[in-house]
Tab-separated table of C-alpha atoms (C1' of nucleotides) in Angstrom:
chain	number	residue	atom	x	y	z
A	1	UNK	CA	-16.043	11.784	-4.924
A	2	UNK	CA	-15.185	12.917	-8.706
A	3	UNK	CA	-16.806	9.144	-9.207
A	4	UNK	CA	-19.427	9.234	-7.284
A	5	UNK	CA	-21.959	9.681	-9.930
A	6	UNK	CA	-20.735	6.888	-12.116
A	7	UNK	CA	-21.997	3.750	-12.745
A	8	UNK	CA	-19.614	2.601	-15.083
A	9	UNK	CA	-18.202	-1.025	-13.018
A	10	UNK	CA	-14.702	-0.484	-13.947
A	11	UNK	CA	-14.139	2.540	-12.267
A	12	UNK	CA	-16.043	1.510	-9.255
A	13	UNK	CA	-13.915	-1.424	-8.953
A	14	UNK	CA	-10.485	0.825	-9.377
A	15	UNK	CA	-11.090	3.469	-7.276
A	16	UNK	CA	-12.168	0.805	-4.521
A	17	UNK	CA	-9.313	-0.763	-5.282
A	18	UNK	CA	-6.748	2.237	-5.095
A	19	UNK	CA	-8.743	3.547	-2.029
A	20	UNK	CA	-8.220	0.276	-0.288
A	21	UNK	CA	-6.262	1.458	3.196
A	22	UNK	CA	-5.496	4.760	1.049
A	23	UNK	CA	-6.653	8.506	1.710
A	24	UNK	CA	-8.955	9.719	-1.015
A	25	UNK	CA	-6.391	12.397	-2.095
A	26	UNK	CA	-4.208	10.037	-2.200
A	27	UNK	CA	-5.686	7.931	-4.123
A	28	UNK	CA	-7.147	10.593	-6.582
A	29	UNK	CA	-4.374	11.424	-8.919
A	30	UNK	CA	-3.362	7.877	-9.188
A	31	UNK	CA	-7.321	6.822	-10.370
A	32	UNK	CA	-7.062	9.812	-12.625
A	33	UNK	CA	-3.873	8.114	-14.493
A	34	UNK	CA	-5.497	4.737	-14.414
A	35	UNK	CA	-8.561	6.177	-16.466
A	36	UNK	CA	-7.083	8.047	-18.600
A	37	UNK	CA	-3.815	5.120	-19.388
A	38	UNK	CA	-6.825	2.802	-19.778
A	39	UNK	CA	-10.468	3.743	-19.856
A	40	UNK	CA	-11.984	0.431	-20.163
A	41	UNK	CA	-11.075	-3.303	-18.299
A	42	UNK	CA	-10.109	-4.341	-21.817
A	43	UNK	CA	-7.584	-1.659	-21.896
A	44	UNK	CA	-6.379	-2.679	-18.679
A	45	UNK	CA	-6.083	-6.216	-19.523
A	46	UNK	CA	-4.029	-5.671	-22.201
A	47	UNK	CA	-1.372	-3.530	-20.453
A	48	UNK	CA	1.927	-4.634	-19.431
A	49	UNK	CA	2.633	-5.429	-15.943
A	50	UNK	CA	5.622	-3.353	-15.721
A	51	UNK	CA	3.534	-0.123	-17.053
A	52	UNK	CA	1.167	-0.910	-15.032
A	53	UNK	CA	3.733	-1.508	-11.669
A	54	UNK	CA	4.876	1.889	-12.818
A	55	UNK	CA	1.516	3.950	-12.781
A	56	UNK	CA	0.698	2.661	-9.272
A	57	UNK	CA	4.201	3.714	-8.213
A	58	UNK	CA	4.403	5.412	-4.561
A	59	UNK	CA	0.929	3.855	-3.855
A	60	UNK	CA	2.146	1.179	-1.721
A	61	UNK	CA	0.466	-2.284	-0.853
A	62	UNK	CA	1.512	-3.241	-4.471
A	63	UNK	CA	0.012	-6.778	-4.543
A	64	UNK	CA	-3.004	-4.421	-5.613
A	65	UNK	CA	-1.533	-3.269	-8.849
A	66	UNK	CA	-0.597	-6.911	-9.608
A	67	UNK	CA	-4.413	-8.085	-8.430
A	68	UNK	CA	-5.775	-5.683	-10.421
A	69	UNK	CA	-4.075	-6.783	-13.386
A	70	UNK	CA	-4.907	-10.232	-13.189
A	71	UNK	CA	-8.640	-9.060	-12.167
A	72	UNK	CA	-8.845	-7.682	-15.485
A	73	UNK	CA	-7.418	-10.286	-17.960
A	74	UNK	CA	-9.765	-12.123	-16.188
A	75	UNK	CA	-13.011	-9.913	-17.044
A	76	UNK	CA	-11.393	-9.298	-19.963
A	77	UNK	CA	-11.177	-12.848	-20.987
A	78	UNK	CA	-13.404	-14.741	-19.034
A	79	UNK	CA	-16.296	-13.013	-18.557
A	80	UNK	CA	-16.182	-11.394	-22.221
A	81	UNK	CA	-15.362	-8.007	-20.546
A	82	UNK	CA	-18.075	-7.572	-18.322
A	83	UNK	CA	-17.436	-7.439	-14.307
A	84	UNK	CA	-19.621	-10.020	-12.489
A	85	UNK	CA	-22.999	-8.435	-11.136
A	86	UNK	CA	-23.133	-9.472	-7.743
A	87	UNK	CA	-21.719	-9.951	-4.424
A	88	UNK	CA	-20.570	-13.679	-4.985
A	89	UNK	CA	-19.375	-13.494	-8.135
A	90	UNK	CA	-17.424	-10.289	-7.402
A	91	UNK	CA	-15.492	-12.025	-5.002
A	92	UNK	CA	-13.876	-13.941	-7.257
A	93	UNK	CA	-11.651	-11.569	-8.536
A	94	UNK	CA	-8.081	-11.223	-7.131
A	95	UNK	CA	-7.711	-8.096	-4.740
A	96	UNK	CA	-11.678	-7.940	-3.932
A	97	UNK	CA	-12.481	-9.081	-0.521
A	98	UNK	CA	-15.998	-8.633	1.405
A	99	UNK	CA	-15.902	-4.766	1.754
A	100	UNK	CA	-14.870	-4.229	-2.479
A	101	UNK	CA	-17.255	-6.820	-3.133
A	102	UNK	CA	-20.445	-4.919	-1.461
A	103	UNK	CA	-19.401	-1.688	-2.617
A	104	UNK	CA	-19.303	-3.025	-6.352
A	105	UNK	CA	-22.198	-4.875	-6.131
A	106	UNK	CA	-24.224	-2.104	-4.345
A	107	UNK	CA	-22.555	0.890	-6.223
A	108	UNK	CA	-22.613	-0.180	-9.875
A	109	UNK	CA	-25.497	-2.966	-9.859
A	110	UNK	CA	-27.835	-2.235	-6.947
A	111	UNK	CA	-27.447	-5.190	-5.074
A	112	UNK	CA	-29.046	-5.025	-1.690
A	113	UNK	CA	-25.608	-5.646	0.734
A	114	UNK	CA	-24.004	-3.455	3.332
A	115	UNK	CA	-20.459	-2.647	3.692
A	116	UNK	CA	-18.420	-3.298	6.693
A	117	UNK	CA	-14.684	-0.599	6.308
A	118	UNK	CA	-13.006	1.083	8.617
A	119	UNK	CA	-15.774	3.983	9.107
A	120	UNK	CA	-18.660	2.047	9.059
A	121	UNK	CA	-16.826	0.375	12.425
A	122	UNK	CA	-15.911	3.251	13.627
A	123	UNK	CA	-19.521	4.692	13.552
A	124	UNK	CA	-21.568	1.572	14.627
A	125	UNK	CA	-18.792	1.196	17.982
A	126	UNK	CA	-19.173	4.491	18.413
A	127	UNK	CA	-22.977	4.711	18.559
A	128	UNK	CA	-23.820	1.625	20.206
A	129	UNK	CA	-20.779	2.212	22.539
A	130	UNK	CA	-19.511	-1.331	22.101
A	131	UNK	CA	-16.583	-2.313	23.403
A	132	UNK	CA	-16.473	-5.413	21.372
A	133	UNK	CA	-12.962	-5.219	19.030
A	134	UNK	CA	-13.251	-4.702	15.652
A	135	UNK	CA	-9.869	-6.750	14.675
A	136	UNK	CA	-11.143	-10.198	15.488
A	137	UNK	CA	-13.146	-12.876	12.966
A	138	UNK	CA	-16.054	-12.163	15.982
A	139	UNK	CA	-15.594	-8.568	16.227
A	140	UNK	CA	-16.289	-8.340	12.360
A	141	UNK	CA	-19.283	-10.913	12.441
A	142	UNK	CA	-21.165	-8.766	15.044
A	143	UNK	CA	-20.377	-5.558	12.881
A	144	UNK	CA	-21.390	-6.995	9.768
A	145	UNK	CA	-24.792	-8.004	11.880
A	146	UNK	CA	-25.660	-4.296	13.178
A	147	UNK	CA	-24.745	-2.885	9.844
A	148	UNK	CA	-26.845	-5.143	8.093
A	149	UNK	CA	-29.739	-4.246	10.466
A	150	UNK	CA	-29.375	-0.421	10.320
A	151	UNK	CA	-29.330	-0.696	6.793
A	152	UNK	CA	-32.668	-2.553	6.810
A	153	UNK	CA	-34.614	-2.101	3.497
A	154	UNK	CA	-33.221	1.428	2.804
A	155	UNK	CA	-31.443	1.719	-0.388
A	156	UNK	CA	-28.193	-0.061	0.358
A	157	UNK	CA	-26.479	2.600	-2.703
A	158	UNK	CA	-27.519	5.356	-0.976
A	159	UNK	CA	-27.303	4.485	2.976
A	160	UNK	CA	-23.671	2.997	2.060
A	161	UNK	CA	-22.755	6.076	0.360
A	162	UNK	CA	-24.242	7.859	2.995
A	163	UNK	CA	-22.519	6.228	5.928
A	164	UNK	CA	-19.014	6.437	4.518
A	165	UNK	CA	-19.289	9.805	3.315
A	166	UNK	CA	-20.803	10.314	7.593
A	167	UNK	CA	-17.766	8.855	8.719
A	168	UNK	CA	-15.283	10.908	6.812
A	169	UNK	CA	-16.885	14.117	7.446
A	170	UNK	CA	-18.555	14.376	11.086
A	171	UNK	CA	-17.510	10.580	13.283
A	172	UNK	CA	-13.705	11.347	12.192
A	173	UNK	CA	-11.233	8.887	13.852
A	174	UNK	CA	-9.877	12.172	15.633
A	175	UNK	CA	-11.170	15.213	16.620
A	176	UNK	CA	-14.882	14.400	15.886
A	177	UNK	CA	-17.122	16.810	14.646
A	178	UNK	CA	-19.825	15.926	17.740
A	179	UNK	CA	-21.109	19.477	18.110
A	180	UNK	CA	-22.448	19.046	14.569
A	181	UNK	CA	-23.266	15.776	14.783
A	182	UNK	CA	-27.175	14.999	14.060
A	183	UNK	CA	-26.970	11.887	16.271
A	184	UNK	CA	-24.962	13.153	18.928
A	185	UNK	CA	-28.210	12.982	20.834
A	186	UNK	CA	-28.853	9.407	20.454
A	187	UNK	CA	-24.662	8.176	20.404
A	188	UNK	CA	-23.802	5.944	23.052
A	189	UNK	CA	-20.193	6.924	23.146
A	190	UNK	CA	-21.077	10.739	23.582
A	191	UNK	CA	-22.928	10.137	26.586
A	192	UNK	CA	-20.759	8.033	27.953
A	193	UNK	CA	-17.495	10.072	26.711
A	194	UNK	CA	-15.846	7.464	25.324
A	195	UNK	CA	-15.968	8.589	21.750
A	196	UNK	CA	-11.904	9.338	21.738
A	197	UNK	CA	-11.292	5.560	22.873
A	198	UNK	CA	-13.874	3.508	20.115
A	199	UNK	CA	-13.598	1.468	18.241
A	200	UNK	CA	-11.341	-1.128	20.316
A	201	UNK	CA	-8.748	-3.073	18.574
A	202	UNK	CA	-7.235	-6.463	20.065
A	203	UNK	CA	-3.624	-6.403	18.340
A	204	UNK	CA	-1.211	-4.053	19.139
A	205	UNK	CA	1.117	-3.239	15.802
A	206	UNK	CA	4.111	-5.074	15.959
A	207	UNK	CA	7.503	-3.277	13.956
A	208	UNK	CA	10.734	-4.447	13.126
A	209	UNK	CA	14.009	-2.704	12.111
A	210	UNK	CA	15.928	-3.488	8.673
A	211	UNK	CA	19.102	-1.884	7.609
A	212	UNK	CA	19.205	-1.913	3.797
A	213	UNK	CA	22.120	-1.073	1.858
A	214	UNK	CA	22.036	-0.619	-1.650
A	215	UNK	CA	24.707	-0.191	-4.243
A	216	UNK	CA	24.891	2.038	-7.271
A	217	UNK	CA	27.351	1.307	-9.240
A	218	UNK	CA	28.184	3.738	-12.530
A	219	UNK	CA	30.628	2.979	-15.276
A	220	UNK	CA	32.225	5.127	-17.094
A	221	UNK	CA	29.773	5.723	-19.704
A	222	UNK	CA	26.377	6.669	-17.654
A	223	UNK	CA	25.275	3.066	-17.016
A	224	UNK	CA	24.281	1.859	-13.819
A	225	UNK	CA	22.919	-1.993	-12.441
A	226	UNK	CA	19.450	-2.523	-10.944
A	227	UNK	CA	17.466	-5.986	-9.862
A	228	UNK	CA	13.614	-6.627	-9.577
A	229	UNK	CA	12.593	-7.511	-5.833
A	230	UNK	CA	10.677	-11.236	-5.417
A	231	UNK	CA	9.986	-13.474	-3.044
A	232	UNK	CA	7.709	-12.567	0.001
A	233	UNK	CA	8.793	-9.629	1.145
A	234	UNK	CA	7.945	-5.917	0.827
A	235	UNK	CA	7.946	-4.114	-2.853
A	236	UNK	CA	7.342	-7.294	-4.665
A	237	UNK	CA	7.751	-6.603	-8.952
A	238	UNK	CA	9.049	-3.562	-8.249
A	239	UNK	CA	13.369	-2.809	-9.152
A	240	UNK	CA	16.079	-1.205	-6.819
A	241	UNK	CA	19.443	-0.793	-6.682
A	242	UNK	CA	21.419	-4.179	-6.194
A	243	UNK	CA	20.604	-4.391	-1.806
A	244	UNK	CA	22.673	-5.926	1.008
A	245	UNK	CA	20.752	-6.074	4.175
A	246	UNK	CA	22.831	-6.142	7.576
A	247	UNK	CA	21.046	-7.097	11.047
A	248	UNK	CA	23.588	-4.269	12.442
A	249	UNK	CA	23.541	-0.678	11.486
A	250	UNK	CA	26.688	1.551	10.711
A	251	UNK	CA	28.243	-1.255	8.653
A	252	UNK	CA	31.343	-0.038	7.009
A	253	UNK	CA	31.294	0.429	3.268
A	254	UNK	CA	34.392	-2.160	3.081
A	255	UNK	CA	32.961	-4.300	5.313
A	256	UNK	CA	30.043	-5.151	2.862
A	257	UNK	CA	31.794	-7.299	0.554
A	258	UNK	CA	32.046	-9.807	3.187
A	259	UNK	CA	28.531	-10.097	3.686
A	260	UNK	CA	26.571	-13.403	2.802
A	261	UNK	CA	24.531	-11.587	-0.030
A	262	UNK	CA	27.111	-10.000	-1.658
A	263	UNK	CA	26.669	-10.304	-5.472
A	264	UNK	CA	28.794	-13.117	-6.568
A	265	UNK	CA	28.520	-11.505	-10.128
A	266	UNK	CA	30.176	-7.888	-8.655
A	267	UNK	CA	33.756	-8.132	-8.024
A	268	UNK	CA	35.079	-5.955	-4.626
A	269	UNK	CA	38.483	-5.478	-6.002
A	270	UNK	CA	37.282	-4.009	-8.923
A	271	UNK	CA	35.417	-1.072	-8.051
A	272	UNK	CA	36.218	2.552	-6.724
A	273	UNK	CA	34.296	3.615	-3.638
A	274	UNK	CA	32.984	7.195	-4.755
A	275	UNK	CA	30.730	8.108	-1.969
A	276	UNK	CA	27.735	6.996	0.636
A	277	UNK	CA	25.114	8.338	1.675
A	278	UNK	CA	23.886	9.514	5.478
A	279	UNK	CA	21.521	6.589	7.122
A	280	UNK	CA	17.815	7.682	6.114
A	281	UNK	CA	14.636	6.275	8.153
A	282	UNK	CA	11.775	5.279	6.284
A	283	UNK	CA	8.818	4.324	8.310
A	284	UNK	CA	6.276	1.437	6.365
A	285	UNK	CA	3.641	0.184	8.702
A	286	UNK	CA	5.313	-2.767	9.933
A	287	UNK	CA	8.947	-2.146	9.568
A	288	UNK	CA	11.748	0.768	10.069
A	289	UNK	CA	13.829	1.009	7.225
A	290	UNK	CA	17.052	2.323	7.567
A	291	UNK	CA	18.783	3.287	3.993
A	292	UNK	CA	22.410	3.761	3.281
A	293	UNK	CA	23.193	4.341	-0.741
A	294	UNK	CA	26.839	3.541	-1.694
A	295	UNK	CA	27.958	4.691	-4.642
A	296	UNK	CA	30.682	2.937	-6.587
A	297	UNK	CA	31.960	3.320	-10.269
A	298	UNK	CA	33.005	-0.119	-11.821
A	299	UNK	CA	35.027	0.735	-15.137
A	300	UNK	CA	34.857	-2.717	-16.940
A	301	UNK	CA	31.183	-3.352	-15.964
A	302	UNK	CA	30.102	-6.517	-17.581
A	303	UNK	CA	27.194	-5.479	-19.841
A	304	UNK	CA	24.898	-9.142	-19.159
A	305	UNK	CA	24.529	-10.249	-15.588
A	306	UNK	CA	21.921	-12.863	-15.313
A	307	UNK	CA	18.548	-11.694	-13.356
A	308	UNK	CA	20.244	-8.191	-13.298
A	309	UNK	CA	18.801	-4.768	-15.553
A	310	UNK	CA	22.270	-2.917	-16.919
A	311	UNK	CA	20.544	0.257	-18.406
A	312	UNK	CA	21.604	4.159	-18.646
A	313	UNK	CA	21.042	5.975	-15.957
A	314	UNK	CA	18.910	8.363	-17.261
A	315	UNK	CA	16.418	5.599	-17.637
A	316	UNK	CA	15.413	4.624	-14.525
A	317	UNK	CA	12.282	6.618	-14.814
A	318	UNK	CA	10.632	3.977	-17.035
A	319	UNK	CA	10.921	1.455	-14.195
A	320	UNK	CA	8.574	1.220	-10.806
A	321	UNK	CA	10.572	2.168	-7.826
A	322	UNK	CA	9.910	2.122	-4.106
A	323	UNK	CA	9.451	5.309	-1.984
A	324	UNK	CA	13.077	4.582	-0.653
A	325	UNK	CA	14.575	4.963	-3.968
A	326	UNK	CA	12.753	7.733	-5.892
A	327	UNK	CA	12.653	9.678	-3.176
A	328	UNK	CA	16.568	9.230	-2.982
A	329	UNK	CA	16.885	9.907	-7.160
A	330	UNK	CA	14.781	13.042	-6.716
A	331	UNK	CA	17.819	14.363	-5.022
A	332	UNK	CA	19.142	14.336	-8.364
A	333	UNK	CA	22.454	16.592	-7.721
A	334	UNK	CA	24.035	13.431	-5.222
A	335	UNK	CA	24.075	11.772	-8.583
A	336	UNK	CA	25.273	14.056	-11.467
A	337	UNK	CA	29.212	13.281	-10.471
A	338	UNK	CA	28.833	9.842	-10.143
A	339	UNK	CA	27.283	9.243	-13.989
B	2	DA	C1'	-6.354	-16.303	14.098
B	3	DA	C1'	-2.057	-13.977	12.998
B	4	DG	C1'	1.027	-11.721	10.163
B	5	DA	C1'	2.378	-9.357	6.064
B	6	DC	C1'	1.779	-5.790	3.060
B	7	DG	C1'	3.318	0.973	1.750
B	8	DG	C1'	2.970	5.306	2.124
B	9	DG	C1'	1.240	9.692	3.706
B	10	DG	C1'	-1.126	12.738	6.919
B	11	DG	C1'	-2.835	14.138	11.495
B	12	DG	C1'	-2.235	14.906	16.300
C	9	DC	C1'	6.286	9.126	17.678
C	10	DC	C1'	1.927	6.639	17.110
C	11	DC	C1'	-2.381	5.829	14.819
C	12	DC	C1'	-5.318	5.522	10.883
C	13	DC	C1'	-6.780	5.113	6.202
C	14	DA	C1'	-13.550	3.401	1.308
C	15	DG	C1'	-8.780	-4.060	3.212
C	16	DT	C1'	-6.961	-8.457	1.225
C	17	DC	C1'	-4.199	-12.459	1.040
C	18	DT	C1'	-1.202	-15.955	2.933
C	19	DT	C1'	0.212	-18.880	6.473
DNA sequence: AAGACGGGGGG
DNA sequence: CCCCCAGTCTT
């Protein structure tokens, strides 16, 4: 890790943060921007959550990026700037749970406290053998237990380091590195070949399909309508283009302006059906997304709709987008003829 | 205890 | 296509 040898607390805490359920190159670039956009928590703090929604673009799992803001004003303002030193206290902040919390607290301040992620499970199933699930409030109790013992009074920095970095490089979730493995000898799981099948989990992943359709309307001077996503569902804070969502797919174009959450600002009659897109699949973890864009130019477009972002179209860039849509802008030629 | 929450890469 | 990733929060 480019961070490993750091001790500075704030960039512990955000690149724990970022790596949360993220691939290190993933992650990497984005911790890069963070640090140099804001190289202290006060810096951070003082952002703008929009600029902020922005850098973490494409990261996903975006009620980090608004966590981590409000993590930071609260450093920033309640504890004068300076992250809490310990395991308790870290867990405090928004966005750190028990494995953040031990890897702050053992990373940047020493404390003594082992951390329980996804390759510390896979390891200690793995080399015990046990079958006991790692998704369950027990599963994680007895994990947390034989981690706790195997780290013993070795330096928790060090072994926690030392067992992520084990599990990332030699007890891979696939094709293991056994051959080279120093404790292939002594792994339960290797001599009982069951390395390919551990760790257990309990709940099977349970997906749902959603046919989004959004509009993009243009008038005729390069201006174009978008809306900021709330509520409880996915992509929270971040804009799109106005969306209806159908429970069927292949829903005509016409057919849309009978649909319950058709804008009641955006007037059917009034627009000129340009163009839509082929359906596009987008897979998230717990949902199918199925994308149709339908473009539209809307001559008298009202320049103030409540809730709604009128702006040129050559200034989307500024805002935070899902995958869905950038992906779909990067394909920049679909739009030159419509603006 | 379940379910929700993104996106990318590997097999 | 399915699984996993330096998990956390809400219900």
């Amino acid at each position: 890790m480019p961070w490993k040898a750091i001790a500075d607390p704030y960039r512990i805490w955000l690149s724990e943060i970022i790596l949360q359920q993220t691939r290190v190159e993933q992650g990497l670039p984005y911790f890069e921007r963070f640090v140099a956009a804001y190289p202290t928590v006060k810096d951070l703090a003082a952002a703008r959550d929009e600029e902020v929604m922005k850098l973490w673009e494409g990261l996903g799992y975006y009620s980090r990026a608004r966590n981590l803001l409000k993590a930071a004003r609260m450093v920033a303002t309640e504890y004068g700037g300076n992250f809490p030193d310990t395991d308790t206290g870290l867990r405090a902040l928004p966005g750190v749970g028990p494995y953040t919390a031990a890897a702050i607290a053992s990373f940047a301040f020493g404390q003594q406290v082992a951390v329980l992620d996804g390759n510390v499970f896979r390891i200690l199933a793995r080399f015990y053998n046990d079958l006991t699930p790692i998704d369950t409030g027990k599963g994680r109790k007895h994990y947390q237990k034989l981690v706790d013992m195997a780290l013993g009074d070795a330096s928790a920095k060090l072994f926690n380091q030392a067992i992520m970095d084990f599990g990332a490089m030699v007890c891979t979730p696939k094709r293991t590195r056994c051959s080279s493995c120093p404790l292939a000898e002594r792994c339960g799981a290797y001599a009982a070949g069951t390395v390919g099948d551990l760790p257990l989990k309990e709940k099977k992943l349970k997906r749902r399909t959603r046919y989004f359709h959004f509009l993009v309307l243009a008038d005729g001077e390069g201006r174009t309508i978008i809306e900021q996503r709330s509520g409880k569902d996915i992509w929270q804070g971040l804009y799109q283009f106005p969306l209806i969502e159908t429970e069927q797919p292949n829903v005509e174009t016409a057919a849309l302006a009978s649909q319950q959450d058709w804008p009641e600002w955006l007037p059917a009659t009034a627009l000129g059906f340009v163009r839509r897109s082929a359906p596009a699949k987008h897979q998230l973890t717990h949902q199918t997304i199925i994308t149709v864009f339908h473009h539209f130019t809307w001559a008298e477009m009202i320049s103030k709709i409540k809730g709604k972002t009128i702006l040129k179209h050559n200034l989307l860039k500024n805002h935070a987008f899902p995958r869905v849509i950038t992906r779909y802008l990067e394909e920049k030629s679909l739009l030159l003829d419509l603006f």
